Coordinates of C-alpha atoms in Angstrom, one line a residue:
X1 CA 4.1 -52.4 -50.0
X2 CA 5.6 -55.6 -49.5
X3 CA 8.2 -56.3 -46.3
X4 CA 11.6 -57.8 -47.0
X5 CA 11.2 -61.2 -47.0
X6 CA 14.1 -62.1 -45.3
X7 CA 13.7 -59.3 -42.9
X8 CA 9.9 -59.6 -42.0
X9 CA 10.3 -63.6 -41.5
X10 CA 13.3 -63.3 -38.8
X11 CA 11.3 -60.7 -36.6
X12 CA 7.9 -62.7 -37.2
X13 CA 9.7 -65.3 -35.6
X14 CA 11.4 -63.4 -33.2
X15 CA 8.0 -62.6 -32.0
X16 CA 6.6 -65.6 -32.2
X17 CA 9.1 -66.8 -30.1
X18 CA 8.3 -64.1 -27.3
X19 CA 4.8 -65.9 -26.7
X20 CA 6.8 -69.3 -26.3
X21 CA 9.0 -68.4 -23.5
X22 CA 8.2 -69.7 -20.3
X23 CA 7.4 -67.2 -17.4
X24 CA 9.0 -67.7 -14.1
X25 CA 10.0 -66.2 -11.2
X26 CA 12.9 -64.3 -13.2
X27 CA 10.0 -62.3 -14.6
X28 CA 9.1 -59.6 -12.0
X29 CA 5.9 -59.0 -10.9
X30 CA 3.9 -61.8 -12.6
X31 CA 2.2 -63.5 -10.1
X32 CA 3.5 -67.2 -9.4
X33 CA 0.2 -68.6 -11.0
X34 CA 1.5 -67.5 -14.2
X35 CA 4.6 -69.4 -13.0
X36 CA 5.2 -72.5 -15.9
X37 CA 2.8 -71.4 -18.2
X38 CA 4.1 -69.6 -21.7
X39 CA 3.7 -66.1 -22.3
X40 CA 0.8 -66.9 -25.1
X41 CA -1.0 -69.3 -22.7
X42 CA -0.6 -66.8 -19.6
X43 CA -2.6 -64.2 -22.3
X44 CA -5.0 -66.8 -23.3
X45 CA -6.7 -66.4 -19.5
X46 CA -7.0 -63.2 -20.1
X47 CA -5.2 -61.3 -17.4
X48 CA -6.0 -57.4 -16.3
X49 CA -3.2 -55.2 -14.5
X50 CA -5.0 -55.8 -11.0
X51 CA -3.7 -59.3 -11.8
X52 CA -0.3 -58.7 -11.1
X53 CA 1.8 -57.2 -8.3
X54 CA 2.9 -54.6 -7.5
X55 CA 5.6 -52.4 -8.2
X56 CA 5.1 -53.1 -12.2
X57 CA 6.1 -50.9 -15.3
X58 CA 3.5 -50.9 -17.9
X59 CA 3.3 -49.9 -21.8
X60 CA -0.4 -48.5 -23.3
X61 CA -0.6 -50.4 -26.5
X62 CA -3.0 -47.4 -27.9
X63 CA -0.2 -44.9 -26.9
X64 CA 2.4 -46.8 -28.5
X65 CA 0.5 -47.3 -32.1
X66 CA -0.6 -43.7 -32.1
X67 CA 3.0 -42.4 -31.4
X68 CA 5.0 -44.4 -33.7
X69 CA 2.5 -43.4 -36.6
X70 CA 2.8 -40.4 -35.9
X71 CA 6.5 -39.9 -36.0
X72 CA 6.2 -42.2 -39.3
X73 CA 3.9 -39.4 -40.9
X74 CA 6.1 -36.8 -39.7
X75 CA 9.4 -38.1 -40.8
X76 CA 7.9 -39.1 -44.9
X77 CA 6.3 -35.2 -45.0
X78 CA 9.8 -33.6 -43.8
X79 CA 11.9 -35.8 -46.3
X80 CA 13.5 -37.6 -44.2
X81 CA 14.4 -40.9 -42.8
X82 CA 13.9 -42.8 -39.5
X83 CA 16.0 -45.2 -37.9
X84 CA 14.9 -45.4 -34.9
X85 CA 17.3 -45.7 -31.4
X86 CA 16.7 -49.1 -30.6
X87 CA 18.8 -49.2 -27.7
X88 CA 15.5 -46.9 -25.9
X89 CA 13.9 -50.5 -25.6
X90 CA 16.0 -53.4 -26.8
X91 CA 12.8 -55.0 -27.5
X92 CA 12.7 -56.6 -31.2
X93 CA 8.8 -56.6 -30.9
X94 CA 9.0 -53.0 -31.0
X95 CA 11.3 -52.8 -34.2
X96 CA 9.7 -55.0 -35.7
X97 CA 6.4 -52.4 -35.6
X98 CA 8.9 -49.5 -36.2
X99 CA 10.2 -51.4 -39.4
X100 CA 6.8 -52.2 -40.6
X101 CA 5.7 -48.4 -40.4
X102 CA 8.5 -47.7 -42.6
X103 CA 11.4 -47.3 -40.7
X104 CA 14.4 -47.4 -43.1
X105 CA 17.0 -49.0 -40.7
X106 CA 17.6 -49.4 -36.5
X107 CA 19.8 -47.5 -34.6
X108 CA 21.8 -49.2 -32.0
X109 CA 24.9 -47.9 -29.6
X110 CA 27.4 -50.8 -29.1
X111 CA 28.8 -53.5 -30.5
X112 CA 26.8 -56.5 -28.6
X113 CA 23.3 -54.7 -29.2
X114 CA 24.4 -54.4 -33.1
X115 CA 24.7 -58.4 -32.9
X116 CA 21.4 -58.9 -31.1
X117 CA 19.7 -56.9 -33.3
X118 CA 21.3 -59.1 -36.5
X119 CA 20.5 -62.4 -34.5
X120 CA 16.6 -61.1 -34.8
X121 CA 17.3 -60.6 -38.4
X122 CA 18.2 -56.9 -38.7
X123 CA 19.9 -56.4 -42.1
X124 CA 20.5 -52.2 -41.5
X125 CA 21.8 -51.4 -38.6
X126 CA 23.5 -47.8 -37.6
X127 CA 25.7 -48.1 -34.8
X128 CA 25.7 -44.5 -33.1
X129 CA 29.0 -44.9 -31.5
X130 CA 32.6 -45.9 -32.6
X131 CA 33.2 -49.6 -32.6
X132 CA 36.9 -50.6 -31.7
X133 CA 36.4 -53.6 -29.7
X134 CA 38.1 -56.2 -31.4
X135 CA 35.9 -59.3 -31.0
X136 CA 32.7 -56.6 -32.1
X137 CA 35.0 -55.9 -35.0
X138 CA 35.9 -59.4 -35.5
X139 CA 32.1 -60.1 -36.0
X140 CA 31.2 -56.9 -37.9
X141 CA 34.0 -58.2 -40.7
X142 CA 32.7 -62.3 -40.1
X143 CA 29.1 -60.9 -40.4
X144 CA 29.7 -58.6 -44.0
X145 CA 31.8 -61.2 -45.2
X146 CA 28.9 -63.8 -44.8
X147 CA 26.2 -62.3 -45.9
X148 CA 27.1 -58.5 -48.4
X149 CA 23.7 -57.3 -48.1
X150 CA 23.9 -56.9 -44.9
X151 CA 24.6 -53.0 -43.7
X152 CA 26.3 -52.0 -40.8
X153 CA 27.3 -48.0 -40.2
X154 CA 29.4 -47.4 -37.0
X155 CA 31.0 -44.1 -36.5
X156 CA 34.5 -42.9 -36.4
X157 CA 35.5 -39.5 -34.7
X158 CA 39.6 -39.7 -34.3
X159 CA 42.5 -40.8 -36.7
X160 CA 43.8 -43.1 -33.6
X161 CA 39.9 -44.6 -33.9
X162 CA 40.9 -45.3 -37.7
X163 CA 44.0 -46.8 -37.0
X164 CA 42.4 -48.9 -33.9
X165 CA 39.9 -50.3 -36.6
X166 CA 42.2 -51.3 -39.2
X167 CA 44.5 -53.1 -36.8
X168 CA 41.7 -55.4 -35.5
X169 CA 40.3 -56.0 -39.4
X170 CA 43.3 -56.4 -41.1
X171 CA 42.5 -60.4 -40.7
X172 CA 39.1 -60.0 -42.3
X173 CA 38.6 -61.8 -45.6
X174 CA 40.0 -60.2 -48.3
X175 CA 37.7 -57.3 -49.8
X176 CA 35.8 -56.9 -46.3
X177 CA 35.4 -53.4 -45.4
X178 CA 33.5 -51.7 -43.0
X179 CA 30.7 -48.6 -43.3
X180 CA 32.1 -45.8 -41.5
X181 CA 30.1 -42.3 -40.8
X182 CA 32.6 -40.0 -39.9
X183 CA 30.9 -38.3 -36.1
X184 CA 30.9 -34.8 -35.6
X185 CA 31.1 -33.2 -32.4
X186 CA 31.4 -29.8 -30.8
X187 CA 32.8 -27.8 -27.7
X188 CA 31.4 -29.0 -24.4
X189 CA 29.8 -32.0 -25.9
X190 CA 30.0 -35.9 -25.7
X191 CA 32.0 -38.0 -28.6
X192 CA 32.9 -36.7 -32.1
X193 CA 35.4 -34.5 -33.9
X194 CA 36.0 -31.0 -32.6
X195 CA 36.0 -28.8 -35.7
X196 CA 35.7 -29.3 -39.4
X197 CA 39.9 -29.6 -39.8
X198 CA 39.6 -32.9 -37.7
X199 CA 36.9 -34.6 -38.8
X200 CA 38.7 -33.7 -42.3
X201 CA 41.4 -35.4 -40.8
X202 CA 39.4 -38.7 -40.1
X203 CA 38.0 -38.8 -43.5
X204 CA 41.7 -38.6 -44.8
X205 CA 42.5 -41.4 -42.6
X206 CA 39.6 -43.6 -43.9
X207 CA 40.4 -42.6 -47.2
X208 CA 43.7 -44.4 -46.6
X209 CA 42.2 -47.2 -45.4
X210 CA 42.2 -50.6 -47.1
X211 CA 39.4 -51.8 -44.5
X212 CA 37.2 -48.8 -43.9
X213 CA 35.0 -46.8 -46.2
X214 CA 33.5 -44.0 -45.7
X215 CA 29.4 -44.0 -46.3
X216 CA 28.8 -40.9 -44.7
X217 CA 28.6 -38.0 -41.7
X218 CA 26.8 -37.8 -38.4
X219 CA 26.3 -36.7 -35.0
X220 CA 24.2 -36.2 -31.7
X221 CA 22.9 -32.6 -31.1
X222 CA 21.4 -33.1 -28.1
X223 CA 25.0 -33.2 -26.1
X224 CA 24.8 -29.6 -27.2
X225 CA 21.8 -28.7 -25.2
X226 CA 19.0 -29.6 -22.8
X227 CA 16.3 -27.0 -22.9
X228 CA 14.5 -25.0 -25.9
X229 CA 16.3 -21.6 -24.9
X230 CA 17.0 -19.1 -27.2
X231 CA 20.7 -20.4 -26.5
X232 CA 20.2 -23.6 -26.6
X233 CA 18.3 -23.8 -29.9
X234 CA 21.3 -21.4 -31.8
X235 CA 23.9 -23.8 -30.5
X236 CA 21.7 -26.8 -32.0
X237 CA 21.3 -24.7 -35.4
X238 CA 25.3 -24.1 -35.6
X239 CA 26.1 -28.1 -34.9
X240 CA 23.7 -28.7 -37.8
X241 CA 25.1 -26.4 -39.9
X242 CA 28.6 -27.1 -39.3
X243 CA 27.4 -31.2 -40.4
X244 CA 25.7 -29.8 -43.5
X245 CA 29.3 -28.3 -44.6
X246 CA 31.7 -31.4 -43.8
X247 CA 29.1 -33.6 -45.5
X248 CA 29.1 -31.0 -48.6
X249 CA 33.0 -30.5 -48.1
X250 CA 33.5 -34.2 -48.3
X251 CA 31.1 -35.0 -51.3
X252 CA 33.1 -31.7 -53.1
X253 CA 36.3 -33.7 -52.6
X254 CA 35.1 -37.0 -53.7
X255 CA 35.6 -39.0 -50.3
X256 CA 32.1 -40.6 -51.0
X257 CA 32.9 -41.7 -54.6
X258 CA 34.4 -45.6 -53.2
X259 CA 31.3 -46.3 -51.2
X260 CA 28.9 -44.9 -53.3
X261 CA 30.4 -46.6 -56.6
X262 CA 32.2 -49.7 -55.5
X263 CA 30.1 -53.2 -56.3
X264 CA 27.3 -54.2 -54.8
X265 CA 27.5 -58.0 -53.1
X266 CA 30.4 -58.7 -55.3
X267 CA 28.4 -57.4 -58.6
X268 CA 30.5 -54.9 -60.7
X269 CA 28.5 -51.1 -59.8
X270 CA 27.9 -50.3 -63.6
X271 CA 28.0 -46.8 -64.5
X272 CA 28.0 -44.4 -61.4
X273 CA 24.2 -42.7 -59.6
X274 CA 22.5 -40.3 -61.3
X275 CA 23.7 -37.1 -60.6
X276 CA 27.4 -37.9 -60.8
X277 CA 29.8 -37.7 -64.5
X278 CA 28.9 -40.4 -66.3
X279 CA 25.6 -42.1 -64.8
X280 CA 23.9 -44.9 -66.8
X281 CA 20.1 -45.2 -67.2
X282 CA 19.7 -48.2 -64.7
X283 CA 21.2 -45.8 -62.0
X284 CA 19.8 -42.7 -63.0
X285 CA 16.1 -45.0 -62.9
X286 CA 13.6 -42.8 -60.4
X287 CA 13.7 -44.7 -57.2
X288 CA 9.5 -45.3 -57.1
X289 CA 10.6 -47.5 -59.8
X290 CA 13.4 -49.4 -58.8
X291 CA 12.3 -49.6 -55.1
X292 CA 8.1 -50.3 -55.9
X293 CA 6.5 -47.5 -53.9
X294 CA 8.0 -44.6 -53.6
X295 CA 7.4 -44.2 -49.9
X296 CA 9.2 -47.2 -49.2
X297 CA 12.6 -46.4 -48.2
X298 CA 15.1 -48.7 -50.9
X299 CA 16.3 -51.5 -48.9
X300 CA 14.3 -50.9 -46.0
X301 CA 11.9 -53.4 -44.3
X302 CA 9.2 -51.8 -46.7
X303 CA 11.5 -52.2 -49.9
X304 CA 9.2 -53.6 -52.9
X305 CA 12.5 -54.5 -54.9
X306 CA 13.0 -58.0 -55.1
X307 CA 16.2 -57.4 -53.3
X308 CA 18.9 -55.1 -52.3
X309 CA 21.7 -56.3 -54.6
X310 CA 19.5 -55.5 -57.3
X311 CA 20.2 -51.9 -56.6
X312 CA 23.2 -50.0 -58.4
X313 CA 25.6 -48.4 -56.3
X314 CA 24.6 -46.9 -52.8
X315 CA 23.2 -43.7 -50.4
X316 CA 25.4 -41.8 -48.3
X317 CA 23.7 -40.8 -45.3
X318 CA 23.9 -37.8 -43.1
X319 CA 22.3 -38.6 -39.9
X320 CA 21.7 -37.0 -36.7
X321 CA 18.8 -36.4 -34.3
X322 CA 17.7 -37.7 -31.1
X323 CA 13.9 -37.0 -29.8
X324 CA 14.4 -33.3 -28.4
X325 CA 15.1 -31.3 -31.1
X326 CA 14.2 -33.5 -34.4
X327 CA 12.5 -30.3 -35.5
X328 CA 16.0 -28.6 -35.7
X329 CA 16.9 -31.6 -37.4
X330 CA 14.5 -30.9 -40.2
X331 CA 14.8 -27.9 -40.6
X332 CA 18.6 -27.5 -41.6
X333 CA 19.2 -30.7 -43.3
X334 CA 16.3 -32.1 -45.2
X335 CA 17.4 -30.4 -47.9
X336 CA 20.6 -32.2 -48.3
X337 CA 18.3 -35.5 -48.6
X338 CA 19.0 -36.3 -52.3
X339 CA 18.2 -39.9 -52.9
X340 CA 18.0 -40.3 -56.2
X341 CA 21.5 -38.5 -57.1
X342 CA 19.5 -35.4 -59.2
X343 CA 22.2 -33.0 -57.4
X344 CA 25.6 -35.1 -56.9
X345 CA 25.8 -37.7 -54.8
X346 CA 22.9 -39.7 -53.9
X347 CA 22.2 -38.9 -49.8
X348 CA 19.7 -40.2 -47.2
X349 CA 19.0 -37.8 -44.5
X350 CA 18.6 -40.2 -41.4
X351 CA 16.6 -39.5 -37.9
X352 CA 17.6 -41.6 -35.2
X353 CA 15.2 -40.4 -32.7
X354 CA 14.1 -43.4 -30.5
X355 CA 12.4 -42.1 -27.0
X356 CA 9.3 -40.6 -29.6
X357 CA 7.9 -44.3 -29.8
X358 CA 7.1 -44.1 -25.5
X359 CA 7.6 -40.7 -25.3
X360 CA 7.1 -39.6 -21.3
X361 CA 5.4 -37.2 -18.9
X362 CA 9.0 -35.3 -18.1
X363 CA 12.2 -34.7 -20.1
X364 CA 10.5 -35.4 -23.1
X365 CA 6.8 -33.6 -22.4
X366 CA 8.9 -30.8 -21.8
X367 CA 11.0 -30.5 -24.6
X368 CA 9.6 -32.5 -27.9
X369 CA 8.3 -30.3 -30.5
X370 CA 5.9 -32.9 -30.9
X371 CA 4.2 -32.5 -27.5
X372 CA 1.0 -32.0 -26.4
X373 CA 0.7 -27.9 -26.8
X374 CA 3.2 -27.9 -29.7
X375 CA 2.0 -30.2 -32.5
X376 CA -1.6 -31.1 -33.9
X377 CA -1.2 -34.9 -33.8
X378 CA 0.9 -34.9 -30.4
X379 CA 3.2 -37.9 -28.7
X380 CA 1.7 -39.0 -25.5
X381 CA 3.2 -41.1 -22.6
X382 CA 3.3 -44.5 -23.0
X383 CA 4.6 -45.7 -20.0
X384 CA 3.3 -45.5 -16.4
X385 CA 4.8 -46.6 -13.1
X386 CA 2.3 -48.5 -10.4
X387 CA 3.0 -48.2 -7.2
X388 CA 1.4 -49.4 -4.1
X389 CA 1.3 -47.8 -1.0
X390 CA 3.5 -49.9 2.0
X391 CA 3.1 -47.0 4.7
X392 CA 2.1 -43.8 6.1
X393 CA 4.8 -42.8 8.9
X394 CA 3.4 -39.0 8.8
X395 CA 0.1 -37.4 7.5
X396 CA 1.8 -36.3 4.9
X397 CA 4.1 -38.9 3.8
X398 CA 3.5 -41.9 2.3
X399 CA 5.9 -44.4 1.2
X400 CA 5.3 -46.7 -1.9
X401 CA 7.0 -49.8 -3.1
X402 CA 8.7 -48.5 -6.8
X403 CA 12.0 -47.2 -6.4
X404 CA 15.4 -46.6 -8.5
X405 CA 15.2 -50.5 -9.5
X406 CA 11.8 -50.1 -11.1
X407 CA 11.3 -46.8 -12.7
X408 CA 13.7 -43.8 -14.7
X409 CA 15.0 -41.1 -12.4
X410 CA 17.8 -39.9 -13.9
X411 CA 15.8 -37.0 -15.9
X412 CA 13.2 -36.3 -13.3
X413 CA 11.3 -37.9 -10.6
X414 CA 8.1 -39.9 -11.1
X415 CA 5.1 -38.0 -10.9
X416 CA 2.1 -38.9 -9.1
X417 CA -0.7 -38.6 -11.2
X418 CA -3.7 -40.4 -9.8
X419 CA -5.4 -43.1 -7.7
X420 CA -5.5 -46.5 -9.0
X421 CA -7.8 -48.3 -6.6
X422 CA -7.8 -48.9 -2.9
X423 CA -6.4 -51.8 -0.3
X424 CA -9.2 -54.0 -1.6
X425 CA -9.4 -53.4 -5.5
X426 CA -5.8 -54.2 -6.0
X427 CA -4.7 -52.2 -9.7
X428 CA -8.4 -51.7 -10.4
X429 CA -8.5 -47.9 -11.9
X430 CA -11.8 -47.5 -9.7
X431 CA -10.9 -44.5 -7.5
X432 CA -12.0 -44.2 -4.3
X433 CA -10.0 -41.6 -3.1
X434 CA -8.0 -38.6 -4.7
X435 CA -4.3 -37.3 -4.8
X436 CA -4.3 -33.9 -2.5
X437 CA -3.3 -31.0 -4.4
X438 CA 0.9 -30.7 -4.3
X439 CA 1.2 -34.6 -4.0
X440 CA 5.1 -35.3 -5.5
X441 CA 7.7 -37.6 -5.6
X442 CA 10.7 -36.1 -3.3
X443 CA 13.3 -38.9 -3.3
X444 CA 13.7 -42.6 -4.2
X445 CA 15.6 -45.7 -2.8
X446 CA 16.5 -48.8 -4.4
X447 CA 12.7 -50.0 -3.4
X448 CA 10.7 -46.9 -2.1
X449 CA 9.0 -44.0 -3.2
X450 CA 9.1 -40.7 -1.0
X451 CA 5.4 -39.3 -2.0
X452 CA 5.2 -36.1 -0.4
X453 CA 1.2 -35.2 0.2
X454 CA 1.0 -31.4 1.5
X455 CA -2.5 -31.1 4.0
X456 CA -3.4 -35.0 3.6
X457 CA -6.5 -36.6 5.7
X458 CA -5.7 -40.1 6.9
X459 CA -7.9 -41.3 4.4
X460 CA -5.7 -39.9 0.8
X461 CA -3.5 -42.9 -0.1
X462 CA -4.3 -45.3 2.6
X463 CA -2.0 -48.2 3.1
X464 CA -2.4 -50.8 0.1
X465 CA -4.0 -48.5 -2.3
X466 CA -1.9 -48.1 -5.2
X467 CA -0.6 -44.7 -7.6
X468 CA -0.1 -44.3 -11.4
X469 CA 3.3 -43.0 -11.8
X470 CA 4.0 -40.5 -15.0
X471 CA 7.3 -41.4 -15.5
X472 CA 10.4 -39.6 -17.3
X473 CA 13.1 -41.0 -19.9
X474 CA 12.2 -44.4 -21.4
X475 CA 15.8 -44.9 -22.3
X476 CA 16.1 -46.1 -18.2
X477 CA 12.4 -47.5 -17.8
X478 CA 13.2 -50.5 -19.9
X479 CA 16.2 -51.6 -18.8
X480 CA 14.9 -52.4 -15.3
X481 CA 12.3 -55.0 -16.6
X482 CA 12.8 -58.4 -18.5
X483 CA 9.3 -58.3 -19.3
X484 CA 7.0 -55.5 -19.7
X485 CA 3.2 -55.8 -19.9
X486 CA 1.5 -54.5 -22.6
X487 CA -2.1 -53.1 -21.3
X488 CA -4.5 -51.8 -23.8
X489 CA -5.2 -48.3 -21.9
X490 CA -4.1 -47.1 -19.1
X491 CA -6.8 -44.8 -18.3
X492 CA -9.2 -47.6 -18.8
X493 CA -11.6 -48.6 -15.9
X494 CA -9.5 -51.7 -15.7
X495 CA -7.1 -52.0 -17.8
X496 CA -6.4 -55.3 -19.7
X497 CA -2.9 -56.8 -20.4
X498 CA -2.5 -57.8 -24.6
X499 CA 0.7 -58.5 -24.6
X500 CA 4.2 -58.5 -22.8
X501 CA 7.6 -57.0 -24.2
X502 CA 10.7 -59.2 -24.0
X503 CA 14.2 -56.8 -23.6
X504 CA 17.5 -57.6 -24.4
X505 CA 19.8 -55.8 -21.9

């Protein structure tokens, strides 16, 4: 399968790039001897975690190559798509890997992270939220009108969003108009219509529009529910049925017929898809042979064709799905996923799940039907807080130096999980003395740890010795760190930094 070409060379050099820039004192928790030197040269003395201070976040580069294949293998057996949340890391080293396992697109939430993500090269980006800011829109139109390959979903959930849109387009160049996913919500929940009738109402609205076209539905199902009750799960099932209806209610109707028909990069759109009244044989042409192998999403980073344009007319998509309850996701719409046209309108059925690439050792353990306990090939944690000990006021309390301004707390505490060395071995993973049983995390400050330890000896978790950290939500690990090491495995002896990951936040 070959990459994109244009695609593949902007994030190879985005990457490249990452092992130019200089590291400094903006970069916390090197060590001033790396101070100067480039991130590549900094590698090239090869540096191990004991190497740097302390508190540090760190990534396990097995963990994070056995998770996103994973999720790769999952999402091509159920049918579907991935387009992974990129807004979890704002790294583009990381969607770069996530686009070269297949991913058909990235996910981002606002307007500025859609135009980092094009500056690294991304030519398919799905903006999970509704983009009215005028100088984001301003761009969006600039962006499409420069370059019509280029695909950029946001989504729409109110008429007074439709007419915000139009009245910050209407100076685009003439024949710009903007992907729109109408969003479905549902009682209780975060953004999106309330009820088939209104998002009925915005797809009207777009339909009237000169500068919006309508490419599609979505939504977020995990605003309905945080837990795998029996509740919980039903309430999940109804959101996702009530999404497979408006998207079958709305390709009934015929509000897809513009998108899916109108030209491609200013080339007339021939006869419509296959499926629809009408079709011709280049558009009715199975997809492993206009898009090289079939396992390539069309268009995607993975794409064989030569190039997009060369494609006749487009895929809606119906997209929803964050990392808890992508099973659910499956389950009641895969089989709308209709690619090639066979049944109506062609449709790509799109995950956006982004915390699976980390995963964690809370929220996510807990709740992921691809967890450890629930799946044969299971996620694992990724990410590991490492924490030194600064003092022991009370047997049982110690106090280490990671707090809110280092490591995720907003879906659980950090969880001690063991020893990492002692006042003398620095991060070395040589224990030399053990957690006690009941050992937690009871509170944090912008810079300390509370770690509880029930029945200590004065000897558990001396002063200096530092603690490995399971941590919880990745989504608010990563934007507390510029620069995140990569270490090769953190249950190594002594684990080795290969590389470091550069965020955009």
């Amino acid at each position: 399968m070959a990459l994109d070409k244009g695609v593949a060379a902007a994030l190879s050099d985005s990457v490249r790039a990452c092992g130019d820039a200089v590291l400094g004192p903006r970069h916390k928790s090197l060590p001033p001897a790396a101070w100067g030197l480039t991130v590549r040269e900094y590698l090239a003395t090869n540096p191990h975690l004991d190497d740097l201070q302390t508190p540090v976040l760190t990534m396990d580069r097995s963990a994070l190559d056995t998770n996103r294949a994973v999720m790769a293998e999952w999402a091509r057996a159920a049918g579907v798509r991935l387009a992974p949340h990129g807004k979890t890391s704002m790294s583009p080293q990381l969607w770069a890997e996530q686009l070269e396992t297949g991913s058909w697109g990235i996910t981002l939430a606002t307007g500025w992270q859609a135009q980092v993500g094009r500056s690294f090269g991304l030519d398919r980006i799905v903006l999970a939220n509704t983009l009215v800011d005028p100088i984001g829109l301003r761009w969006a139109a600039t962006e499409i009108a420069r370059d019509p390959d280029f695909e950029l979903y946001s989504w729409v959930d109110g008429v007074d969003a439709v007419r915000e849109m139009e009245r910050h387009l209407a100076s685009a160049p003439d024949g710009v108009q903007l992907n729109v996913v109408v969003e479905l919500g549902g009682p209780h929940g975060r953004t999106g219509a309330r009820g088939l009738a209104a998002a009925h109402a915005v797809a009207d609205a777009v339909d009237k529009s000169q500068r919006l076209r309508l490419a599609g539905v979505g939504g977020y199902e995990a605003a309905l529910a945080h837990d795998r009750s029996p509740e919980a799960l039903a309430a999940v099932r109804h959101y996702l049925d009530e999404l497979t209806i408006l998207h079958q209610e709305l390709m009934a109707a015929g509000r897809y017929d513009e998108f899916v028909f109108q030209s491609v990069a200013g080339r007339p759109a021939g006869q419509p898809t296959a499926g629809a009244a009408g079709r011709g044989e280049e558009a009715s042409r199975p997809a492993a042979d206009s898009a090289g192998d079939s396992s390539a999403p069309a268009g995607s980073a993975l794409d064989g064709s030569n190039s997009r344009t060369d494609r006749v007319g487009r895929r809606v998509i119906v997209t929803a799905g964050g990392s808890a309850y992508p099973d659910l996701v499956v389950e009641r719409l895969a089989g709308l996923a209709d690619e090639d046209g066979v049944h109506g309108v062609p449709t790509v059925v799109v995950l956006r799940s982004g915390a699976y690439l980390v995963h964690d050792d809370g929220f996510y353990s807990g709740i992921s039907p691809l967890a450890a306990g629930r799946a044969e090939h299971p996620l694992r944690s990724a990410m590991h807080g490492w924490a030194r000990c600064v003092s022991r006021p009370e047997a049982e309390l110690a106090l280490l130096d990671a707090g809110r301004r280092d490591v995720p707390f907003d879906l659980g505490l950090p969880v001690p999980q063991r020893m990492a060395g002692s006042a003398n071995s620095g991060l070395s993973a040589v224990a030399t003395t053990s957690l006690p049983v009941g050992a937690h995390v009871s509170a944090l400050n912008d810079q300390h740890a509370f770690l509880r330890l029930p029945g200590a000896s004065d000897d558990q978790v001396p002063v200096g010795s530092v603690v490995r950290l399971g941590l919880s939500h990745p989504c608010t690990a990563f934007d507390k760190w510029r620069l995140i090491p990569v270490i090769d495995d953190a249950d190594a002896e002594r684990p080795r930094i290969v590389d470091f990951l550069h965020t955009y936040f």
